[in-house]
Short mmCIF file of C-alpha atoms in Angstrom, two decimals:
data_model
loop_
_atom_site.label_atom_id
_atom_site.label_comp_id
_atom_site.label_asym_id
_atom_site.label_seq_id
_atom_site.Cartn_x
_atom_site.Cartn_y
_atom_site.Cartn_z
CA UNK A 112 0.00 0.00 0.00
CA UNK A 113 1.50 3.34 -1.05
CA UNK A 114 1.90 6.38 1.17
CA UNK A 115 -0.92 8.91 0.82
CA UNK A 116 -0.01 12.60 0.92
CA UNK A 117 -2.62 15.36 0.91
CA UNK A 118 -2.72 19.15 0.66
CA UNK A 119 -5.69 21.05 2.13
CA UNK A 120 -6.94 24.46 1.08
CA UNK A 121 -5.57 27.15 3.38
CA UNK A 122 -8.22 28.79 5.55
CA UNK A 123 -6.27 31.49 7.42
CA UNK A 124 -7.43 35.01 6.62
CA UNK A 125 -5.35 36.61 3.87
CA UNK A 126 -3.38 33.43 3.13
CA UNK A 127 -2.88 33.01 -0.61
CA UNK A 128 -0.04 30.48 -0.60
CA UNK A 129 -0.45 26.76 -1.09
CA UNK A 130 1.77 23.88 0.01
CA UNK A 131 2.00 22.25 -3.42
CA UNK A 132 2.59 23.44 -6.98
CA UNK A 133 2.39 21.42 -10.23
CA UNK A 134 6.16 21.26 -10.77
CA UNK A 135 6.76 19.73 -7.34
CA UNK A 136 3.65 17.54 -7.58
CA UNK A 137 5.18 15.92 -10.67
CA UNK A 138 8.32 15.11 -8.66
CA UNK A 139 6.24 13.57 -5.88
CA UNK A 140 4.29 11.45 -8.33
CA UNK A 141 7.58 9.85 -9.45
CA UNK A 142 8.10 8.62 -5.87
CA UNK A 143 5.06 6.33 -6.22
CA UNK A 144 2.99 8.07 -3.57
CA UNK A 145 -0.72 8.91 -3.78
CA UNK A 146 -1.03 12.69 -3.85
CA UNK A 147 -4.40 14.31 -3.18
CA UNK A 148 -5.03 18.04 -3.36
CA UNK A 149 -8.14 19.78 -2.08
CA UNK A 150 -10.31 21.35 -4.75
CA UNK A 151 -9.41 25.03 -5.15
CA UNK A 152 -6.32 24.76 -2.96
CA UNK A 153 -4.21 26.72 -5.45
CA UNK A 154 -6.70 29.48 -6.25
CA UNK A 155 -4.96 32.10 -4.10
CA UNK A 156 -1.70 31.41 -5.95
CA UNK A 157 -3.41 31.49 -9.35
CA UNK A 158 -2.94 27.74 -9.76
CA UNK A 159 -6.11 26.17 -11.23
CA UNK A 160 -6.98 22.58 -10.36
CA UNK A 161 -6.40 21.48 -13.95
CA UNK A 162 -2.73 22.48 -13.65
CA UNK A 163 -2.18 19.33 -11.59
CA UNK A 164 -1.86 16.35 -13.89
CA UNK A 165 -2.59 12.67 -13.24
CA UNK A 166 -1.89 10.70 -11.14
CA UNK A 167 -2.47 13.67 -8.78
CA UNK A 168 -6.05 13.57 -7.53
CA UNK A 169 -8.21 16.65 -6.93
CA UNK A 170 -10.80 16.07 -4.21
CA UNK A 171 -13.53 18.08 -2.51
CA UNK A 172 -13.85 15.52 0.30
CA UNK A 173 -12.22 16.78 3.51
CA UNK A 174 -12.04 13.23 4.86
CA UNK A 175 -9.86 12.27 1.86
CA UNK A 176 -7.49 15.11 2.65
CA UNK A 177 -7.24 14.81 6.42
CA UNK A 178 -7.36 11.03 6.33
CA UNK A 179 -4.01 10.88 4.50
CA UNK A 180 -0.80 9.48 5.99
CA UNK A 181 0.90 12.88 5.54
CA UNK A 182 -0.76 16.29 5.38
CA UNK A 183 1.24 19.19 3.92
CA UNK A 184 0.11 22.74 4.67
CA UNK A 185 1.39 26.29 4.88
CA UNK A 186 -0.35 26.92 8.21
CA UNK A 187 -1.53 24.22 10.60
CA UNK A 188 -5.22 23.34 9.98
CA UNK A 189 -7.85 24.28 12.55
CA UNK A 190 -8.55 22.01 15.52
CA UNK A 191 -11.65 20.50 13.89
CA UNK A 192 -9.71 19.48 10.79
CA UNK A 193 -6.84 18.09 12.88
CA UNK A 194 -9.44 15.98 14.68
CA UNK A 195 -10.14 14.21 11.37
CA UNK A 196 -6.51 13.12 11.01
CA UNK A 197 -5.52 9.50 11.70
CA UNK A 198 -3.62 8.62 14.84
CA UNK A 199 0.04 8.25 13.85
CA UNK A 200 -0.33 10.37 10.73
CA UNK A 201 2.02 13.27 10.03
CA UNK A 202 1.46 17.01 9.61
CA UNK A 203 4.19 19.18 8.09
CA UNK A 204 3.49 22.92 8.20
CA UNK A 205 4.25 26.15 10.00
CA UNK A 206 2.69 25.90 13.46
CA UNK A 207 4.10 28.73 15.63
CA UNK A 208 3.22 26.76 18.75
CA UNK A 209 3.73 29.63 21.21
CA UNK A 210 0.92 31.56 19.48
CA UNK A 211 -1.37 28.56 18.88
CA UNK A 212 -1.78 26.43 22.03
CA UNK A 213 -5.17 25.12 20.84
CA UNK A 214 -3.53 23.75 17.69
CA UNK A 215 -0.88 21.93 19.71
CA UNK A 216 -3.53 20.48 22.00
CA UNK A 217 -5.54 19.25 19.00
CA UNK A 218 -2.41 17.61 17.52
CA UNK A 219 -1.71 15.81 20.79
CA UNK A 220 -5.35 14.78 21.27
CA UNK A 221 -5.39 13.30 17.76
CA UNK A 222 -2.03 11.53 18.22
CA UNK A 223 -0.59 13.32 15.19
CA UNK A 224 3.16 13.58 14.68
CA UNK A 225 3.81 17.15 13.59
CA UNK A 226 6.91 18.74 12.15
CA UNK A 227 6.95 22.54 12.39
CA UNK A 228 8.78 24.13 9.49
CA UNK A 229 9.87 27.05 11.66
CA UNK A 230 11.83 24.55 13.79
CA UNK A 231 13.97 23.14 10.96
CA UNK A 232 17.54 23.56 12.25
CA UNK A 233 19.85 25.93 10.41
CA UNK A 234 22.48 23.40 9.50
CA UNK A 235 24.06 22.86 6.11
CA UNK A 236 22.19 19.63 5.36
CA UNK A 237 18.84 21.32 6.05
CA UNK A 238 19.35 24.42 3.88
CA UNK A 239 17.12 23.07 1.11
CA UNK A 240 14.33 22.56 3.68
CA UNK A 241 14.66 25.95 5.39
CA UNK A 242 11.21 27.40 4.74
CA UNK A 243 11.79 30.31 7.11
CA UNK A 244 14.59 31.48 4.85
CA UNK A 245 12.74 30.93 1.59
CA UNK A 246 9.72 32.87 2.81
CA UNK A 247 11.88 35.57 4.42
CA UNK A 248 13.58 36.20 1.09
CA UNK A 249 10.17 36.86 -0.45
CA UNK A 250 9.26 39.17 2.43
CA UNK A 251 12.48 41.18 2.19
CA UNK A 252 12.13 41.68 -1.54
CA UNK A 253 8.51 42.80 -1.25
CA UNK A 254 9.27 45.09 1.70
CA UNK A 255 11.72 47.09 -0.43
CA UNK A 256 9.10 47.46 -3.15
CA UNK A 257 6.51 48.51 -0.58
CA UNK A 258 8.87 51.17 0.73
CA UNK A 259 9.58 52.45 -2.79
CA UNK A 260 5.89 52.47 -3.66
CA UNK A 261 4.90 54.26 -0.45
CA UNK A 262 7.46 57.03 -0.65
CA UNK A 263 6.46 60.18 -2.47
CA UNK A 264 10.04 60.47 -3.67
CA UNK A 265 12.34 58.83 -6.20
CA UNK A 266 14.61 56.08 -4.89
CA UNK A 267 17.47 56.43 -7.41
CA UNK A 268 19.51 59.50 -8.19
CA UNK A 269 18.08 61.21 -11.25
CA UNK A 270 19.76 63.81 -13.40
CA UNK A 271 17.11 65.83 -15.18
CA UNK A 272 16.79 69.13 -17.01
CA UNK A 273 15.28 70.45 -13.80
CA UNK A 274 18.35 69.49 -11.82
CA UNK A 275 19.79 66.48 -10.00
CA UNK A 276 17.71 64.59 -7.46
CA UNK A 277 19.70 62.83 -4.78
CA UNK A 278 19.00 59.13 -4.09
CA UNK A 279 16.69 58.25 -1.22
CA UNK A 280 18.23 56.81 1.92
CA UNK A 281 16.92 53.43 3.07
CA UNK A 282 17.76 52.02 6.49
CA UNK A 283 17.31 48.26 6.95
CA UNK A 284 17.29 46.98 10.53
CA UNK A 285 18.17 43.30 10.78
CA UNK A 286 20.52 41.58 8.33
CA UNK A 287 19.04 38.11 8.28
CA UNK A 288 17.63 36.62 5.08
CA UNK A 289 14.77 39.14 4.86
CA UNK A 290 17.04 42.06 5.66
CA UNK A 291 19.68 41.08 3.14
CA UNK A 292 17.06 40.71 0.42
CA UNK A 293 15.60 44.11 1.34
CA UNK A 294 19.11 45.61 1.14
CA UNK A 295 19.82 44.02 -2.24
CA UNK A 296 16.49 45.08 -3.73
CA UNK A 297 16.70 48.65 -2.39
CA UNK A 298 20.21 48.89 -3.82
CA UNK A 299 19.05 47.63 -7.22
CA UNK A 300 16.38 50.33 -7.18
CA UNK A 301 19.10 52.92 -6.76
CA UNK A 302 18.74 53.92 -3.11
CA UNK A 303 21.58 54.75 -0.75
CA UNK A 304 21.29 51.87 1.72
CA UNK A 305 22.35 51.60 5.36
CA UNK A 306 21.90 48.52 7.51
CA UNK A 307 22.18 47.55 11.16
CA UNK A 308 22.25 44.23 12.96
CA UNK A 309 23.29 43.37 16.49
CA UNK A 310 25.23 40.46 15.00
CA UNK A 311 28.38 42.22 13.86
CA UNK A 312 29.46 39.18 11.84
CA UNK A 313 26.84 40.22 9.24
CA UNK A 314 28.91 43.30 8.37
CA UNK A 315 30.72 41.57 5.51
CA UNK A 316 27.46 40.33 3.96
CA UNK A 317 25.87 43.76 4.21
CA UNK A 318 28.84 45.51 2.64
CA UNK A 319 29.06 42.91 -0.14
CA UNK A 320 25.60 44.10 -1.24
CA UNK A 321 26.79 47.70 -1.43
CA UNK A 322 25.24 48.97 1.81
CA UNK A 323 26.92 50.79 4.70
CA UNK A 324 26.95 48.81 7.95
CA UNK A 325 26.05 50.75 11.10
CA UNK A 326 27.43 49.74 14.48
CA UNK A 327 26.41 50.59 18.04
CA UNK A 328 29.57 50.61 20.09
CA UNK A 329 29.88 47.64 22.45
CA UNK A 330 26.73 45.86 21.24
CA UNK A 331 27.18 42.35 19.87
CA UNK A 332 24.45 39.72 20.15
CA UNK A 333 25.17 36.62 18.12
CA UNK A 334 23.29 33.54 19.33
CA UNK A 335 23.19 29.86 18.41
CA UNK A 336 21.66 29.04 15.05
CA UNK A 337 22.45 32.38 13.43
CA UNK A 338 19.73 34.30 15.24
CA UNK A 339 20.06 37.28 17.55
CA UNK A 340 19.77 37.06 21.33
CA UNK A 341 17.85 39.46 23.56
CA UNK A 342 19.81 42.62 24.37
CA UNK A 343 20.50 43.90 27.87
CA UNK A 344 18.95 47.23 28.91
CA UNK A 345 22.30 49.00 28.51
CA UNK A 346 22.80 47.50 25.03
CA UNK A 347 19.27 48.51 24.03
CA UNK A 348 19.97 52.10 25.08
CA UNK A 349 23.16 52.27 22.96
CA UNK A 350 21.37 50.67 20.04
CA UNK A 351 18.46 53.11 20.19
CA UNK A 352 20.70 56.18 20.36
CA UNK A 353 22.58 55.10 17.27
CA UNK A 354 19.42 54.12 15.39
CA UNK A 355 17.57 57.31 16.30
CA UNK A 356 20.35 59.38 14.76
CA UNK A 357 20.33 57.37 11.52
CA UNK A 358 16.54 57.05 11.30
CA UNK A 359 16.24 60.84 11.42
CA UNK A 360 18.22 60.96 8.18
CA UNK A 361 16.43 58.10 6.39
CA UNK A 362 13.61 58.33 3.88
CA UNK A 363 12.51 54.74 4.45
CA UNK A 364 13.13 52.31 7.30
CA UNK A 365 12.58 48.54 6.93
CA UNK A 366 12.67 46.46 10.12
CA UNK A 367 13.11 42.67 9.99
CA UNK A 368 14.19 41.72 13.53
CA UNK A 369 12.79 38.48 14.95
CA UNK A 370 13.59 36.10 17.80
CA UNK A 371 12.18 32.59 17.13
CA UNK A 372 9.42 31.56 19.54
CA UNK A 373 9.19 35.00 21.12
CA UNK A 374 7.46 38.33 20.38
CA UNK A 375 9.28 40.59 17.94
CA UNK A 376 11.83 42.76 19.79
CA UNK A 377 10.74 46.35 20.25
CA UNK A 378 13.52 48.39 18.65
CA UNK A 379 11.82 51.59 17.58
CA UNK A 380 10.11 53.85 20.11
CA UNK A 381 7.55 56.57 19.53
CA UNK A 382 10.28 59.15 20.18
CA UNK A 383 12.42 57.65 17.40
CA UNK A 384 9.48 57.90 14.98
CA UNK A 385 8.90 61.50 16.08
CA UNK A 386 12.46 62.28 14.98
CA UNK A 387 11.98 60.87 11.46
CA UNK A 388 11.78 63.34 8.57
CA UNK A 389 8.38 64.38 7.20
CA UNK A 390 7.05 62.05 4.51
CA UNK A 391 9.23 59.09 5.48
CA UNK A 392 7.87 55.54 5.75
CA UNK A 393 8.50 52.55 8.00
CA UNK A 394 7.84 48.98 6.83
CA UNK A 395 7.69 46.67 9.88
CA UNK A 396 8.20 43.01 8.93
CA UNK A 397 7.99 42.08 12.61
CA UNK A 398 4.28 42.97 12.68
CA UNK A 399 3.06 39.38 13.05
CA UNK A 400 5.07 39.12 16.28
CA UNK A 401 3.78 42.41 17.64
CA UNK A 402 6.06 44.69 15.64
CA UNK A 403 9.58 46.06 15.94
CA UNK A 404 8.05 49.54 16.39
CA UNK A 405 5.83 50.29 19.35
CA UNK A 406 3.42 52.17 17.06
CA UNK A 407 2.95 49.28 14.61
CA UNK A 408 -0.53 47.81 14.27
CA UNK A 409 -0.58 44.41 12.50
CA UNK A 410 -2.20 44.59 9.06
CA UNK A 411 -2.88 48.30 9.40
CA UNK A 412 -1.40 51.51 8.06
CA UNK A 413 -0.68 53.97 10.85
CA UNK A 414 0.00 57.65 10.21
CA UNK A 415 1.99 59.20 13.03
CA UNK A 416 2.52 62.88 12.39
CA UNK A 417 3.84 62.88 8.84
CA UNK A 418 5.40 59.38 9.06
CA UNK A 419 3.56 56.36 7.64
CA UNK A 420 3.99 52.98 9.36
CA UNK A 421 3.02 49.77 7.57
CA UNK A 422 2.58 46.52 9.53
CA UNK A 423 1.93 43.70 7.04
CA UNK A 424 1.74 40.39 8.90
CA UNK A 425 2.03 37.98 5.96
CA UNK A 426 4.21 39.54 3.28
CA UNK A 427 5.14 36.27 1.48
CA UNK A 428 1.43 35.85 0.69
CA UNK A 429 1.75 38.98 -1.48
CA UNK A 430 4.12 36.98 -3.69
CA UNK A 431 2.01 33.83 -3.60
CA UNK A 432 3.22 32.25 -6.83
CA UNK A 433 6.93 32.16 -6.10
CA UNK A 434 6.53 31.89 -2.32
CA UNK A 435 4.41 28.77 -2.84
CA UNK A 436 6.89 27.36 -5.34
CA UNK A 437 9.80 27.73 -2.91
CA UNK A 438 7.79 26.40 0.03
CA UNK A 439 6.58 23.35 -1.91
CA UNK A 440 10.19 22.53 -2.80
CA UNK A 441 11.18 22.89 0.87
CA UNK A 442 8.46 20.37 1.76
CA UNK A 443 9.51 17.98 -1.00
CA UNK A 444 13.08 17.96 0.31
CA UNK A 445 11.84 17.40 3.86
CA UNK A 446 9.48 14.60 2.80
CA UNK A 447 12.34 12.55 1.44
CA UNK A 448 13.57 12.11 5.02
CA UNK A 449 10.38 10.31 6.08
CA UNK A 450 9.01 8.78 2.87
CA UNK A 451 11.65 6.17 2.09
CA UNK A 452 12.02 3.17 -0.19
CA UNK A 453 10.87 -0.22 1.05
CA UNK A 454 13.71 -2.68 1.64
CA UNK A 455 14.68 -5.32 -0.92
CA UNK A 456 14.04 -3.31 -4.08
CA UNK A 457 17.59 -2.83 -5.30
CA UNK A 458 16.87 -4.49 -8.64
CA UNK A 459 13.54 -2.75 -9.25
CA UNK A 460 13.13 0.14 -11.68
CA UNK A 461 12.58 3.57 -10.03
CA UNK A 462 9.01 3.68 -11.38
CA UNK A 463 8.24 0.33 -9.73
CA UNK A 464 9.69 1.00 -6.28
CA UNK A 465 7.28 1.35 -3.40
CA UNK A 466 7.75 3.63 -0.41
CA UNK A 467 6.84 3.66 3.25
CA UNK A 468 6.47 6.24 5.99
CA UNK A 469 9.37 5.88 8.42
CA UNK A 470 10.73 8.40 10.93
CA UNK A 471 14.35 8.09 11.96
CA UNK A 472 14.52 9.91 15.28
CA UNK A 473 18.32 9.80 15.16
CA UNK A 474 18.20 12.25 12.27
CA UNK A 475 19.00 15.70 13.67
CA UNK A 476 16.66 17.47 11.27
CA UNK A 477 13.66 15.32 12.20
CA UNK A 478 14.44 15.34 15.92
CA UNK A 479 14.76 19.12 16.12
CA UNK A 480 11.82 20.01 13.87
CA UNK A 481 9.35 17.65 15.58
CA UNK A 482 6.72 19.45 17.63
CA UNK A 483 4.33 16.68 18.70
CA UNK A 484 4.54 12.88 18.70
CA UNK A 485 2.44 10.14 20.25
CA UNK A 486 0.27 12.59 22.18
CA UNK A 487 3.13 14.62 23.65
CA UNK A 488 4.76 17.97 22.86
CA UNK A 489 8.35 16.92 22.18
CA UNK A 490 9.95 20.26 21.44
CA UNK A 491 11.25 21.61 24.76
CA UNK A 492 11.19 25.30 23.79
CA UNK A 493 7.58 25.02 22.61
CA UNK A 494 6.63 23.08 25.74
CA UNK A 495 8.08 25.78 28.01
CA UNK A 496 6.42 28.56 26.01
CA UNK A 497 3.04 26.83 26.23
CA UNK A 498 3.44 26.16 29.94
CA UNK A 499 4.28 29.84 30.42
CA UNK A 500 1.08 30.83 28.60
CA UNK A 501 -1.07 28.44 30.58
#
């Protein structure tokens, strides 16, 4: 009996991405698995049902989808849908456990083994599965375009008959994947770009993209896994003084700071926004975690004085086609760790080989990305966060 894999239609408000695209579905079909996709699942990404070719099955039966051995999704399904899943089946999606305790409870009650894509470790072998990075690259690119579109000024230097217009200044806070993409895109558009990150080892990457790296004296906050750690009060004060000075000179500010499993760090105060020049804009990519700016309102546009603050909470969904394509490939690469060939088929042709669902808990990627298994929350950080919210 072959492994059944299913993709539901996303139900979260404003979600346009889908966990499977035709190109990746064709690759999965060659693994001799049964792939079922919910009717209309790709509509938000402009992927019609007929784009998926046989043997992929399109179904409007929720029991077909949630009764599969493996369910692939962008966001974890609601508790009712999880309740339809088989005990011992697998869910692979973003979960954000600290924000969704009811989802984790439903997964445990149903006995579902879940792998949270935000928990995939940042090790070399897992780079092709790193959905956080693939989606962050989409967010950073779009953030630069949003800043350019929102400004009532040119980004590049222009020499005209009416005189020369100086390039706009863009300040990017956070030089992770999203930040670096925002830097690169802003630079391509012709802006003068400045960037800051508490991790001073990002300086070389920032400068390689043509931006100037800003430093707050005595502040360095590298942490395990390539993320930033929380700053001390004294470090925060130094950081804010330096940023306030540079923000006052910027036309656009893009913030991308995030700490996994925790609210977005508050970097920009009301006073810092007050000091920004008239007509400037702030794009806050930390909005889904509460915002990097204390004035940010998720999914709203806030006008503070003559400064406009944008707080989009799901920027990759604004690039649904390519964001979905990258995410589906991340899932395909991850799936190959748990959907493996049956033993004793060395002489069989690839098209004839059968596969089984098998989880090797000695695999670092699987062990670290697992959230729930056999009715228990197995990720310690998520367990502590949920206990703290109880």
